[in-house]
mmCIF file of C-alpha atoms in Angstrom:
data_model
loop_
_atom_site.group_PDB
_atom_site.id
_atom_site.type_symbol
_atom_site.label_atom_id
_atom_site.label_comp_id
_atom_site.label_asym_id
_atom_site.label_seq_id
_atom_site.Cartn_x
_atom_site.Cartn_y
_atom_site.Cartn_z
ATOM 1 C CA MET A 22 5.711 14.538 -2.012
ATOM 2 C CA THR A 23 8.525 14.439 0.567
ATOM 3 C CA THR A 24 11.954 12.932 -0.117
ATOM 4 C CA ILE A 25 11.189 10.135 2.348
ATOM 5 C CA ALA A 26 7.908 9.383 0.606
ATOM 6 C CA ASN A 27 9.646 9.261 -2.779
ATOM 7 C CA ASP A 28 12.295 6.960 -1.320
ATOM 8 C CA ILE A 29 9.608 4.608 -0.010
ATOM 9 C CA LEU A 30 7.661 4.480 -3.261
ATOM 10 C CA ALA A 31 10.866 4.027 -5.231
ATOM 11 C CA ALA A 32 11.741 0.949 -3.233
ATOM 12 C CA ILE A 33 8.506 -1.016 -3.631
ATOM 13 C CA GLY A 34 7.618 -2.663 -6.908
ATOM 14 C CA GLY A 35 6.729 -5.738 -8.938
ATOM 15 C CA VAL A 36 7.334 -7.119 -12.429
ATOM 16 C CA PRO A 37 6.618 -10.160 -14.622
ATOM 17 C CA GLN A 38 8.950 -13.110 -14.103
ATOM 18 C CA THR A 39 11.370 -14.251 -16.816
ATOM 19 C CA ALA A 40 12.379 -17.780 -17.737
ATOM 20 C CA SER A 41 15.887 -17.324 -16.369
ATOM 21 C CA ASP A 42 16.920 -19.054 -13.160
ATOM 22 C CA VAL A 43 19.046 -16.027 -12.229
ATOM 23 C CA VAL A 44 17.219 -13.183 -10.501
ATOM 24 C CA VAL A 45 20.149 -11.025 -9.340
ATOM 25 C CA GLU A 46 23.518 -10.706 -11.015
ATOM 26 C CA ALA A 47 25.944 -8.170 -9.544
ATOM 27 C CA ILE A 48 29.361 -7.902 -11.156
ATOM 28 C CA ASP A 49 32.303 -5.991 -9.617
ATOM 29 C CA VAL A 50 30.053 -3.382 -7.992
ATOM 30 C CA ARG A 51 31.880 -0.377 -6.585
ATOM 31 C CA LYS A 52 30.455 2.502 -4.593
ATOM 32 C CA SER A 53 32.066 5.455 -2.847
ATOM 33 C CA PHE A 54 30.787 8.313 -0.731
ATOM 34 C CA GLY A 55 33.313 11.039 -1.416
ATOM 35 C CA ARG A 56 36.712 9.561 -0.636
ATOM 36 C CA LEU A 57 35.263 6.680 1.345
ATOM 37 C CA GLN A 58 35.087 3.540 -0.784
ATOM 38 C CA VAL A 59 32.254 1.457 0.677
ATOM 39 C CA LEU A 60 31.969 -1.281 -1.957
ATOM 40 C CA LYS A 61 35.246 -2.437 -3.446
ATOM 41 C CA GLY A 62 34.184 -4.893 -6.128
ATOM 42 C CA VAL A 63 31.204 -6.952 -4.979
ATOM 43 C CA SER A 64 29.980 -9.784 -7.199
ATOM 44 C CA LEU A 65 26.978 -11.917 -6.314
ATOM 45 C CA THR A 66 24.518 -14.108 -8.191
ATOM 46 C CA VAL A 67 21.167 -15.049 -6.656
ATOM 47 C CA GLY A 68 18.970 -17.743 -8.178
ATOM 48 C CA ARG A 69 15.192 -17.849 -8.333
ATOM 49 C CA ALA A 70 13.595 -18.849 -5.003
ATOM 50 C CA GLU A 71 16.977 -18.611 -3.269
ATOM 51 C CA VAL A 72 17.310 -16.980 0.146
ATOM 52 C CA VAL A 73 20.664 -15.269 0.661
ATOM 53 C CA VAL A 74 21.500 -13.878 4.088
ATOM 54 C CA MET A 75 24.230 -11.235 4.270
ATOM 55 C CA ILE A 76 26.093 -10.762 7.536
ATOM 56 C CA GLY A 77 29.029 -8.683 8.687
ATOM 57 C CA ALA A 78 29.992 -5.915 11.050
ATOM 58 C CA SER A 79 28.388 -2.482 10.844
ATOM 59 C CA GLY A 80 30.011 -0.488 8.072
ATOM 60 C CA SER A 81 30.997 -3.536 6.034
ATOM 61 C CA GLY A 82 28.833 -2.431 3.086
ATOM 62 C CA LYS A 83 25.803 -4.740 3.400
ATOM 63 C CA THR A 84 23.088 -2.089 3.444
ATOM 64 C CA THR A 85 24.799 -0.001 0.771
ATOM 65 C CA PHE A 86 24.955 -3.041 -1.493
ATOM 66 C CA ILE A 87 21.258 -3.892 -1.295
ATOM 67 C CA ARG A 88 20.343 -0.218 -1.760
ATOM 68 C CA CYS A 89 22.425 -0.304 -4.948
ATOM 69 C CA ILE A 90 20.389 -3.279 -6.175
ATOM 70 C CA ASN A 91 17.314 -1.068 -6.558
ATOM 71 C CA HIS A 92 19.324 2.046 -7.420
ATOM 72 C CA LEU A 93 18.542 3.917 -4.232
ATOM 73 C CA GLU A 94 22.321 4.357 -4.273
ATOM 74 C CA LYS A 95 24.124 4.932 -7.571
ATOM 75 C CA ILE A 96 27.167 2.789 -8.290
ATOM 76 C CA GLN A 97 30.400 4.137 -9.719
ATOM 77 C CA ALA A 98 31.498 0.929 -11.448
ATOM 78 C CA GLY A 99 30.282 -2.571 -12.197
ATOM 79 C CA ARG A 100 26.757 -3.589 -13.133
ATOM 80 C CA ILE A 101 23.640 -5.002 -11.492
ATOM 81 C CA SER A 102 20.879 -6.878 -13.294
ATOM 82 C CA VAL A 103 17.560 -8.142 -11.956
ATOM 83 C CA ASN A 104 15.695 -10.677 -14.105
ATOM 84 C CA GLY A 105 18.159 -9.927 -16.882
ATOM 85 C CA HIS A 106 17.487 -6.175 -16.886
ATOM 86 C CA LEU A 107 20.158 -3.643 -15.992
ATOM 87 C CA ILE A 108 19.163 -1.640 -12.927
ATOM 88 C CA GLY A 109 19.620 2.116 -13.116
ATOM 89 C CA TYR A 110 21.619 2.129 -16.330
ATOM 90 C CA ARG A 111 21.464 1.416 -20.034
ATOM 91 C CA GLU A 112 24.233 0.337 -22.349
ATOM 92 C CA ALA A 113 25.325 2.634 -25.159
ATOM 93 C CA ASN A 114 28.427 2.134 -27.304
ATOM 94 C CA GLY A 115 29.870 -0.295 -24.781
ATOM 95 C CA ARG A 116 29.403 2.111 -21.861
ATOM 96 C CA LEU A 117 26.859 2.226 -19.068
ATOM 97 C CA ILE A 118 24.862 5.460 -18.891
ATOM 98 C CA GLU A 119 22.419 6.282 -16.123
ATOM 99 C CA ASP A 120 18.925 5.705 -17.407
ATOM 100 C CA ARG A 121 16.031 8.141 -17.378
ATOM 101 C CA GLU A 122 13.950 8.241 -14.223
ATOM 102 C CA PRO A 123 10.786 6.740 -15.790
ATOM 103 C CA ASN A 124 12.813 3.744 -16.959
ATOM 104 C CA ILE A 125 14.477 3.408 -13.557
ATOM 105 C CA ALA A 126 11.043 3.467 -11.926
ATOM 106 C CA ARG A 127 9.933 0.616 -14.190
ATOM 107 C CA GLN A 128 13.090 -1.333 -13.354
ATOM 108 C CA ARG A 129 12.444 -0.922 -9.650
ATOM 109 C CA ARG A 130 9.057 -2.575 -10.010
ATOM 110 C CA GLU A 131 10.918 -5.867 -10.014
ATOM 111 C CA ILE A 132 12.049 -5.272 -6.448
ATOM 112 C CA GLY A 133 10.375 -4.920 -3.073
ATOM 113 C CA MET A 134 12.285 -3.535 -0.111
ATOM 114 C CA VAL A 135 11.620 -3.629 3.609
ATOM 115 C CA PHE A 136 13.508 -0.969 5.520
ATOM 116 C CA GLN A 137 15.071 -1.128 8.953
ATOM 117 C CA ARG A 138 12.803 1.626 10.317
ATOM 118 C CA PHE A 139 9.462 0.601 8.732
ATOM 119 C CA ASN A 140 9.054 3.911 6.828
ATOM 120 C CA LEU A 141 5.279 3.677 6.665
ATOM 121 C CA PHE A 142 3.267 6.704 5.590
ATOM 122 C CA PRO A 143 2.088 8.044 8.977
ATOM 123 C CA HIS A 144 -1.066 9.671 7.582
ATOM 124 C CA LEU A 145 -2.357 6.432 6.023
ATOM 125 C CA THR A 146 -3.924 3.426 7.713
ATOM 126 C CA ALA A 147 -2.347 -0.008 7.468
ATOM 127 C CA LEU A 148 -4.571 -0.782 4.489
ATOM 128 C CA GLY A 149 -3.881 2.636 2.985
ATOM 129 C CA ASN A 150 -0.141 1.988 3.147
ATOM 130 C CA VAL A 151 -0.551 -1.353 1.372
ATOM 131 C CA ILE A 152 -2.738 -0.089 -1.475
ATOM 132 C CA GLU A 153 -0.973 3.233 -2.141
ATOM 133 C CA ALA A 154 1.697 1.967 -4.549
ATOM 134 C CA PRO A 155 -0.487 -0.454 -6.546
ATOM 135 C CA ILE A 156 -2.993 2.347 -7.209
ATOM 136 C CA ARG A 157 -0.526 5.177 -7.841
ATOM 137 C CA VAL A 158 2.345 3.300 -9.512
ATOM 138 C CA ARG A 159 0.637 0.424 -11.322
ATOM 139 C CA GLY A 160 -2.785 1.940 -11.864
ATOM 140 C CA VAL A 161 -4.624 -0.922 -10.163
ATOM 141 C CA PRO A 162 -8.326 -0.116 -9.656
ATOM 142 C CA GLU A 163 -9.057 0.865 -6.075
ATOM 143 C CA ARG A 164 -11.513 -1.957 -5.433
ATOM 144 C CA GLU A 165 -9.021 -4.556 -6.659
ATOM 145 C CA ALA A 166 -6.201 -2.984 -4.640
ATOM 146 C CA ILE A 167 -8.315 -3.018 -1.475
ATOM 147 C CA GLU A 168 -9.228 -6.671 -1.971
ATOM 148 C CA THR A 169 -5.589 -7.628 -2.481
ATOM 149 C CA GLY A 170 -4.454 -5.398 0.386
ATOM 150 C CA ARG A 171 -6.857 -7.029 2.816
ATOM 151 C CA ALA A 172 -5.671 -10.466 1.734
ATOM 152 C CA LEU A 173 -2.062 -9.453 2.293
ATOM 153 C CA LEU A 174 -2.772 -8.013 5.740
ATOM 154 C CA ALA A 175 -4.476 -11.309 6.593
ATOM 155 C CA ARG A 176 -1.412 -13.127 5.296
ATOM 156 C CA VAL A 177 0.804 -11.282 7.786
ATOM 157 C CA GLY A 178 -1.705 -11.715 10.606
ATOM 158 C CA LEU A 179 -3.095 -8.177 10.700
ATOM 159 C CA SER A 180 -6.674 -8.430 9.441
ATOM 160 C CA ALA A 181 -7.915 -6.712 12.574
ATOM 161 C CA LYS A 182 -5.562 -3.752 12.110
ATOM 162 C CA GLU A 183 -6.393 -2.563 8.596
ATOM 163 C CA GLU A 184 -7.893 0.733 9.842
ATOM 164 C CA ALA A 185 -5.123 1.387 12.382
ATOM 165 C CA TYR A 186 -2.548 4.104 11.750
ATOM 166 C CA PRO A 187 1.190 3.371 12.169
ATOM 167 C CA ALA A 188 1.332 5.235 15.488
ATOM 168 C CA GLN A 189 -1.314 2.842 16.820
ATOM 169 C CA LEU A 190 0.710 -0.254 15.903
ATOM 170 C CA SER A 191 3.610 -1.958 17.645
ATOM 171 C CA GLY A 192 6.976 -2.072 15.926
ATOM 172 C CA GLY A 193 6.451 -5.682 14.887
ATOM 173 C CA GLN A 194 3.039 -4.866 13.467
ATOM 174 C CA GLN A 195 4.425 -1.905 11.539
ATOM 175 C CA GLN A 196 7.131 -4.064 10.019
ATOM 176 C CA ARG A 197 4.568 -6.664 8.972
ATOM 177 C CA VAL A 198 2.546 -3.907 7.287
ATOM 178 C CA ALA A 199 5.753 -2.885 5.500
ATOM 179 C CA ILE A 200 6.192 -6.447 4.258
ATOM 180 C CA ALA A 201 2.578 -6.554 3.045
ATOM 181 C CA ARG A 202 3.119 -3.216 1.295
ATOM 182 C CA ALA A 203 6.131 -4.557 -0.585
ATOM 183 C CA LEU A 204 4.295 -7.762 -1.524
ATOM 184 C CA ALA A 205 1.348 -5.786 -2.899
ATOM 185 C CA MET A 206 3.381 -5.046 -6.030
ATOM 186 C CA LYS A 207 4.116 -8.742 -6.670
ATOM 187 C CA PRO A 208 7.898 -8.379 -6.720
ATOM 188 C CA ALA A 209 10.308 -10.878 -8.226
ATOM 189 C CA LEU A 210 12.807 -10.062 -5.469
ATOM 190 C CA MET A 211 12.510 -8.957 -1.848
ATOM 191 C CA LEU A 212 15.284 -7.050 -0.085
ATOM 192 C CA PHE A 213 15.308 -6.837 3.714
ATOM 193 C CA ASP A 214 17.595 -4.328 5.427
ATOM 194 C CA GLU A 215 17.979 -5.540 9.034
ATOM 195 C CA PRO A 216 14.179 -5.766 9.374
ATOM 196 C CA THR A 217 14.248 -6.723 13.067
ATOM 197 C CA SER A 218 17.009 -4.464 14.386
ATOM 198 C CA ALA A 219 14.601 -1.707 15.473
ATOM 199 C CA LEU A 220 12.245 -4.104 17.251
ATOM 200 C CA ASP A 221 11.915 -5.077 20.888
ATOM 201 C CA PRO A 222 13.058 -8.688 21.415
ATOM 202 C CA GLU A 223 9.536 -10.035 21.936
ATOM 203 C CA MET A 224 8.431 -8.613 18.559
ATOM 204 C CA ILE A 225 11.242 -10.089 16.463
ATOM 205 C CA GLY A 226 9.685 -13.532 16.188
ATOM 206 C CA GLU A 227 6.469 -12.326 14.561
ATOM 207 C CA VAL A 228 8.401 -10.643 11.733
ATOM 208 C CA LEU A 229 10.795 -13.558 11.219
ATOM 209 C CA GLU A 230 7.813 -15.923 11.030
ATOM 210 C CA VAL A 231 6.381 -13.952 8.104
ATOM 211 C CA MET A 232 9.766 -13.978 6.373
ATOM 212 C CA GLN A 233 10.112 -17.722 6.914
ATOM 213 C CA GLU A 234 6.711 -18.244 5.306
ATOM 214 C CA LEU A 235 7.776 -16.164 2.285
ATOM 215 C CA ALA A 236 10.874 -18.328 1.936
ATOM 216 C CA ARG A 237 8.791 -21.505 2.074
ATOM 217 C CA GLU A 238 6.581 -20.087 -0.685
ATOM 218 C CA GLY A 239 9.602 -19.603 -2.950
ATOM 219 C CA MET A 240 10.175 -15.845 -2.742
ATOM 220 C CA THR A 241 13.664 -14.811 -3.845
ATOM 221 C CA MET A 242 15.154 -12.878 -0.933
ATOM 222 C CA ILE A 243 18.335 -11.066 0.084
ATOM 223 C CA VAL A 244 18.307 -10.442 3.823
ATOM 224 C CA VAL A 245 20.754 -8.274 5.740
ATOM 225 C CA THR A 246 20.456 -9.385 9.344
ATOM 226 C CA HIS A 247 22.189 -10.271 12.588
ATOM 227 C CA GLU A 248 19.578 -12.957 13.344
ATOM 228 C CA MET A 249 21.776 -16.033 13.093
ATOM 229 C CA GLY A 250 18.928 -18.383 13.982
ATOM 230 C CA PHE A 251 17.048 -17.176 10.910
ATOM 231 C CA ALA A 252 20.178 -17.614 8.786
ATOM 232 C CA ARG A 253 20.663 -21.194 10.016
ATOM 233 C CA GLU A 254 17.060 -22.221 9.431
ATOM 234 C CA VAL A 255 16.020 -20.319 6.307
ATOM 235 C CA ALA A 256 19.058 -19.299 4.245
ATOM 236 C CA ASP A 257 20.161 -21.287 1.244
ATOM 237 C CA ARG A 258 23.424 -19.367 1.356
ATOM 238 C CA VAL A 259 25.128 -17.092 3.875
ATOM 239 C CA VAL A 260 27.438 -14.316 2.655
ATOM 240 C CA MET A 261 29.992 -12.575 4.857
ATOM 241 C CA MET A 262 31.013 -9.027 3.992
ATOM 242 C CA ASP A 263 33.974 -7.212 5.453
ATOM 243 C CA GLU A 264 35.371 -3.794 4.500
ATOM 244 C CA GLY A 265 33.410 -3.586 1.262
ATOM 245 C CA VAL A 266 34.044 -7.051 -0.157
ATOM 246 C CA ILE A 267 32.556 -10.523 0.145
ATOM 247 C CA ILE A 268 35.127 -12.608 1.970
ATOM 248 C CA GLU A 269 33.222 -15.877 2.356
ATOM 249 C CA GLU A 270 29.973 -17.558 1.370
ATOM 250 C CA GLY A 271 28.456 -20.980 1.695
ATOM 251 C CA THR A 272 25.570 -23.050 3.000
ATOM 252 C CA PRO A 273 24.543 -22.468 6.626
ATOM 253 C CA GLU A 274 25.951 -25.876 7.530
ATOM 254 C CA HIS A 275 29.360 -24.967 6.164
ATOM 255 C CA PHE A 276 29.261 -21.370 7.281
ATOM 256 C CA PHE A 277 28.438 -21.938 10.928
ATOM 257 C CA THR A 278 30.388 -25.142 11.511
ATOM 258 C CA ALA A 279 33.494 -24.783 9.351
ATOM 259 C CA PRO A 280 34.115 -21.180 8.208
ATOM 260 C CA GLU A 281 37.384 -20.787 6.340
ATOM 261 C CA GLN A 282 38.305 -17.140 6.885
ATOM 262 C CA GLU A 283 39.742 -15.954 10.195
ATOM 263 C CA ARG A 284 37.676 -12.767 9.983
ATOM 264 C CA THR A 285 34.504 -14.848 9.657
ATOM 265 C CA LYS A 286 35.495 -16.983 12.621
ATOM 266 C CA ALA A 287 36.190 -13.904 14.732
ATOM 267 C CA PHE A 288 32.862 -12.292 13.786
ATOM 268 C CA LEU A 289 30.828 -15.406 14.518
ATOM 269 C CA SER A 290 32.591 -15.927 17.850
ATOM 270 C CA LYS A 291 31.225 -12.577 19.024
ATOM 271 C CA ILE A 292 27.609 -13.070 18.020
ATOM 272 C CA LEU A 293 26.941 -16.790 18.524
#
């Protein structure tokens, strides 16, 4: 399988829920690429059914952070837990050691991810994309996977497109298939990496509508986006990142009407 295919399968998963109200706990997360320090000590807690929207300028570390949550990027320091389970590492003698790949794969099943560029398998139909991971990763019987896949495509408004290939779909339709694919593994957490940035303006609404419905249904979500309307209407909390750190967070009401940091004010003045 190609590297891209492995990356896609690694990022889609699902897991049983725990009794805890905390889904994500990131503590002092640090990440560098060579000499470039991208995350400089990021801490964030996300509760069950909470929608957190992360904003900030390009290069502020937003995408790197959510890729660290499912261990698509390895961290150099700190720790990240999802549903109380360490992601990517295990503790031994007071130290964190990178876990074995089979264990990491199981950990990732807690997390679904929707990429900026759809990343659908081009040789599979819409339905084929949705059922691939449940069958291959979770061992779901094909008939059951197809039934669930069809229900999920209906949920995102694409019942009529189940036999269409990605190249036959619009960008908005492809992104909705990607959302259905992630949901097929019944994740405890959904990560969205600027899911509308590659779409034509008229297609953005159809994807945001699906995300709004997920929020209403109680899905725990971390969304990296520049869609401030979505943040105002759907987010429980908005987080501002700048130069690898979180500089401000709060409710949409506070964030958009009375931000405290000058950097936040300057950023919002350019996009609102």
